[in-house]
Amino acid sequence: TLDGPSNPVHVSEAFKTEIEHSPTRQTVVEGDVEDRPPIVGVCVGREIELSSLNNSLAKVVFLTGVGGQGKSTVAARYFTECQQNRSFSIYVWRDCKEEGELFENQLAAVAEKLTHGKISGEDLAKQSVSSIVEIVIKLIGDASVLFVFDNADHYVDLENEKMSGSATVFIEQLLRSNSQSRAI
């Protein structure tokens, strides 16, 4: 269960220091073909949404609406503009359209990429959601990370207007953290 006890996660001080003092260059954490933003050549009529994203100080932003109305396009445009403006130091795009692909597995894959394989995503996927989220939050530390979780509608509880399941654990931890990161 999500409220159950978490497996304690321990990261060596040397490894933590290495991650925290890595060069401040922009990094794009890529997965397979699905875990890349769509290429957006033209984005017309979405200036208000893009302006709202750019001017918002919110750590978590939800792009909502019926399918096919351009939410992914707006997110991809924002993702690209942020890279051009060097708004964040790390950029993570994850496509959550496969319901069988658990949110915690997405986060485990991100942790593996952030550590250049020093932490195995496969091993992390065996941990509790709370443990995986704790590791990701510790790994990003003071870095500013833009997370985009596209096609995450099956993690949304529309009736209560909030995220559900393991995505909730990540969102809540991110909101409680001192991180300058943002999740879309």
Tab-separated table of C-alpha atoms in Angstrom:
chain	number	residue	atom	x	y	z
A	1	THR	CA	0.000	0.000	0.000
A	2	LEU	CA	1.048	3.581	-0.433
A	3	ASP	CA	0.731	4.303	3.268
A	4	GLY	CA	2.808	1.283	4.293
A	5	PRO	CA	6.309	1.470	5.695
A	6	SER	CA	9.075	2.438	3.328
A	7	ASN	CA	12.324	0.565	2.904
A	8	PRO	CA	15.059	2.878	4.160
A	9	VAL	CA	17.285	4.104	1.376
A	10	HIS	CA	20.941	4.762	2.005
A	11	VAL	CA	23.221	6.554	-0.406
A	12	SER	CA	26.903	6.788	0.440
A	13	GLU	CA	28.206	10.257	1.273
A	14	ALA	CA	30.795	9.972	-1.520
A	15	PHE	CA	28.114	9.180	-4.092
A	16	LYS	CA	25.828	11.931	-2.784
A	17	THR	CA	28.701	14.434	-2.989
A	18	GLU	CA	29.531	13.315	-6.533
A	19	ILE	CA	25.941	13.886	-7.650
A	20	GLU	CA	25.602	17.223	-5.845
A	21	HIS	CA	28.868	18.595	-7.241
A	22	SER	CA	28.483	17.442	-10.809
A	23	PRO	CA	28.913	20.215	-13.390
A	24	THR	CA	25.990	22.588	-13.776
A	25	ARG	CA	25.250	21.848	-17.369
A	26	GLN	CA	21.898	21.122	-18.896
A	27	THR	CA	21.049	17.450	-19.047
A	28	VAL	CA	18.185	15.830	-20.876
A	29	VAL	CA	17.226	12.486	-19.398
A	30	GLU	CA	15.995	10.421	-22.313
A	31	GLY	CA	14.437	7.017	-22.393
A	32	ASP	CA	13.281	5.122	-25.423
A	33	VAL	CA	11.438	6.702	-28.357
A	34	GLU	CA	8.213	7.094	-26.369
A	35	ASP	CA	10.020	8.971	-23.607
A	36	ARG	CA	10.887	11.943	-25.752
A	37	PRO	CA	8.709	14.964	-26.365
A	38	PRO	CA	6.970	15.201	-29.705
A	39	ILE	CA	8.724	17.441	-32.192
A	40	VAL	CA	6.718	20.625	-32.448
A	41	GLY	CA	7.330	22.685	-35.563
A	42	VAL	CA	4.421	25.056	-35.156
A	43	CYS	CA	2.340	25.784	-32.091
A	44	VAL	CA	-0.431	28.234	-32.955
A	45	GLY	CA	-3.131	29.528	-30.652
A	46	ARG	CA	-1.567	28.345	-27.405
A	47	GLU	CA	0.104	31.585	-26.359
A	48	ILE	CA	-2.137	31.972	-23.296
A	49	GLU	CA	-1.322	28.471	-22.015
A	50	LEU	CA	2.402	28.921	-22.674
A	51	SER	CA	2.383	32.317	-20.997
A	52	SER	CA	0.607	30.836	-17.972
A	53	LEU	CA	3.227	28.091	-17.725
A	54	ASN	CA	6.083	30.553	-18.074
A	55	ASN	CA	4.684	32.970	-15.493
A	56	SER	CA	3.548	30.434	-12.924
A	57	LEU	CA	5.666	29.768	-9.864
A	58	ALA	CA	3.825	26.512	-9.130
A	59	LYS	CA	5.952	23.405	-8.574
A	60	VAL	CA	3.245	21.207	-10.038
A	61	VAL	CA	1.116	22.117	-13.039
A	62	PHE	CA	-1.632	20.050	-14.612
A	63	LEU	CA	-2.508	20.396	-18.280
A	64	THR	CA	-6.032	19.070	-18.610
A	65	GLY	CA	-8.581	18.610	-21.333
A	66	VAL	CA	-10.015	16.060	-23.703
A	67	GLY	CA	-7.696	13.983	-25.860
A	68	GLY	CA	-6.352	15.440	-29.075
A	69	GLN	CA	-6.580	19.078	-28.020
A	70	GLY	CA	-2.837	19.765	-27.851
A	71	LYS	CA	-1.810	19.207	-24.229
A	72	SER	CA	1.293	17.258	-25.267
A	73	THR	CA	2.108	19.924	-27.846
A	74	VAL	CA	1.922	22.682	-25.225
A	75	ALA	CA	4.054	20.638	-22.814
A	76	ALA	CA	6.601	19.870	-25.561
A	77	ARG	CA	6.811	23.523	-26.576
A	78	TYR	CA	7.326	24.569	-22.944
A	79	PHE	CA	9.936	21.811	-22.515
A	80	THR	CA	11.845	23.097	-25.564
A	81	GLU	CA	11.563	26.764	-24.595
A	82	CYS	CA	12.855	26.005	-21.106
A	83	GLN	CA	15.907	24.291	-22.614
A	84	GLN	CA	16.537	27.260	-24.909
A	85	ASN	CA	16.191	29.666	-21.974
A	86	ARG	CA	18.251	27.418	-19.672
A	87	SER	CA	15.414	27.574	-17.140
A	88	PHE	CA	16.295	24.210	-15.567
A	89	SER	CA	19.461	22.159	-15.334
A	90	ILE	CA	17.852	18.750	-15.957
A	91	TYR	CA	14.972	17.899	-18.277
A	92	VAL	CA	12.970	14.692	-17.920
A	93	TRP	CA	10.192	13.684	-20.308
A	94	ARG	CA	8.350	10.460	-19.506
A	95	ASP	CA	5.410	9.084	-21.463
A	96	CYS	CA	2.988	7.318	-19.139
A	97	LYS	CA	0.484	6.148	-21.750
A	98	GLU	CA	1.083	2.461	-21.092
A	99	GLU	CA	-1.085	1.661	-18.077
A	100	GLY	CA	0.996	-1.441	-17.385
A	101	GLU	CA	4.136	0.714	-17.046
A	102	LEU	CA	3.978	1.708	-13.412
A	103	PHE	CA	4.780	5.274	-12.401
A	104	GLU	CA	7.393	4.006	-9.942
A	105	ASN	CA	9.156	2.210	-12.808
A	106	GLN	CA	9.278	5.518	-14.670
A	107	LEU	CA	10.925	7.123	-11.633
A	108	ALA	CA	13.325	4.185	-11.214
A	109	ALA	CA	14.423	4.635	-14.833
A	110	VAL	CA	14.978	8.352	-14.173
A	111	ALA	CA	17.123	7.550	-11.111
A	112	GLU	CA	19.174	5.112	-13.185
A	113	LYS	CA	19.756	7.763	-15.873
A	114	LEU	CA	20.614	10.473	-13.326
A	115	THR	CA	23.268	8.228	-11.769
A	116	HIS	CA	24.583	7.009	-15.138
A	117	GLY	CA	23.675	3.459	-14.195
A	118	LYS	CA	25.270	3.465	-10.734
A	119	ILE	CA	21.811	2.779	-9.354
A	120	SER	CA	19.962	0.075	-11.259
A	121	GLY	CA	16.425	0.947	-12.306
A	122	GLU	CA	15.620	-2.753	-12.271
A	123	ASP	CA	16.759	-3.058	-8.651
A	124	LEU	CA	14.965	0.145	-7.671
A	125	ALA	CA	11.734	-1.099	-9.229
A	126	LYS	CA	11.686	-3.775	-6.510
A	127	GLN	CA	11.608	-1.097	-3.798
A	128	SER	CA	8.534	0.628	-2.414
A	129	VAL	CA	7.182	3.691	-4.165
A	130	SER	CA	8.179	5.817	-1.166
A	131	SER	CA	11.771	4.572	-1.375
A	132	ILE	CA	12.036	5.267	-5.093
A	133	VAL	CA	10.588	8.746	-4.696
A	134	GLU	CA	12.928	9.436	-1.771
A	135	ILE	CA	15.918	8.453	-3.904
A	136	VAL	CA	14.821	10.626	-6.839
A	137	ILE	CA	14.225	13.635	-4.575
A	138	LYS	CA	17.657	13.137	-2.950
A	139	LEU	CA	19.311	12.754	-6.350
A	140	ILE	CA	17.897	15.976	-7.719
A	141	GLY	CA	18.913	17.796	-4.520
A	142	ASP	CA	19.380	21.448	-5.336
A	143	ALA	CA	19.249	20.908	-9.089
A	144	SER	CA	16.326	22.424	-10.922
A	145	VAL	CA	14.579	19.668	-12.829
A	146	LEU	CA	11.686	19.938	-15.239
A	147	PHE	CA	9.684	16.712	-15.148
A	148	VAL	CA	7.016	16.214	-17.786
A	149	PHE	CA	4.787	13.192	-17.350
A	150	ASP	CA	2.817	12.999	-20.577
A	151	ASN	CA	-0.331	10.921	-20.994
A	152	ALA	CA	-0.699	10.449	-17.253
A	153	ASP	CA	-4.494	10.536	-17.262
A	154	HIS	CA	-4.830	7.091	-15.674
A	155	TYR	CA	-3.038	8.551	-12.619
A	156	VAL	CA	-5.669	11.255	-12.205
A	157	ASP	CA	-8.677	11.032	-9.918
A	158	LEU	CA	-11.056	13.367	-11.770
A	159	GLU	CA	-13.737	13.197	-9.100
A	160	ASN	CA	-11.365	14.535	-6.424
A	161	GLU	CA	-9.260	16.624	-8.849
A	162	LYS	CA	-5.927	15.171	-7.782
A	163	MET	CA	-3.349	12.583	-8.745
A	164	SER	CA	-3.818	9.006	-7.608
A	165	GLY	CA	-1.647	6.024	-6.810
A	166	SER	CA	2.117	6.219	-6.889
A	167	ALA	CA	2.086	9.539	-8.752
A	168	THR	CA	0.589	11.085	-5.623
A	169	VAL	CA	3.604	10.034	-3.568
A	170	PHE	CA	5.963	11.774	-6.007
A	171	ILE	CA	3.868	14.950	-6.254
A	172	GLU	CA	3.503	15.243	-2.475
A	173	GLN	CA	7.243	14.707	-1.857
A	174	LEU	CA	8.167	17.211	-4.571
A	175	LEU	CA	5.818	19.788	-3.068
A	176	ARG	CA	7.308	19.249	0.415
A	177	SER	CA	10.883	19.440	-0.833
A	178	ASN	CA	13.038	22.542	-1.129
A	179	SER	CA	13.736	21.629	-4.727
A	180	GLN	CA	13.450	24.250	-7.436
A	181	SER	CA	12.061	21.539	-9.679
A	182	ARG	CA	8.743	21.457	-11.453
A	183	ALA	CA	6.419	18.682	-12.605
A	184	ILE	CA	4.008	19.076	-15.498
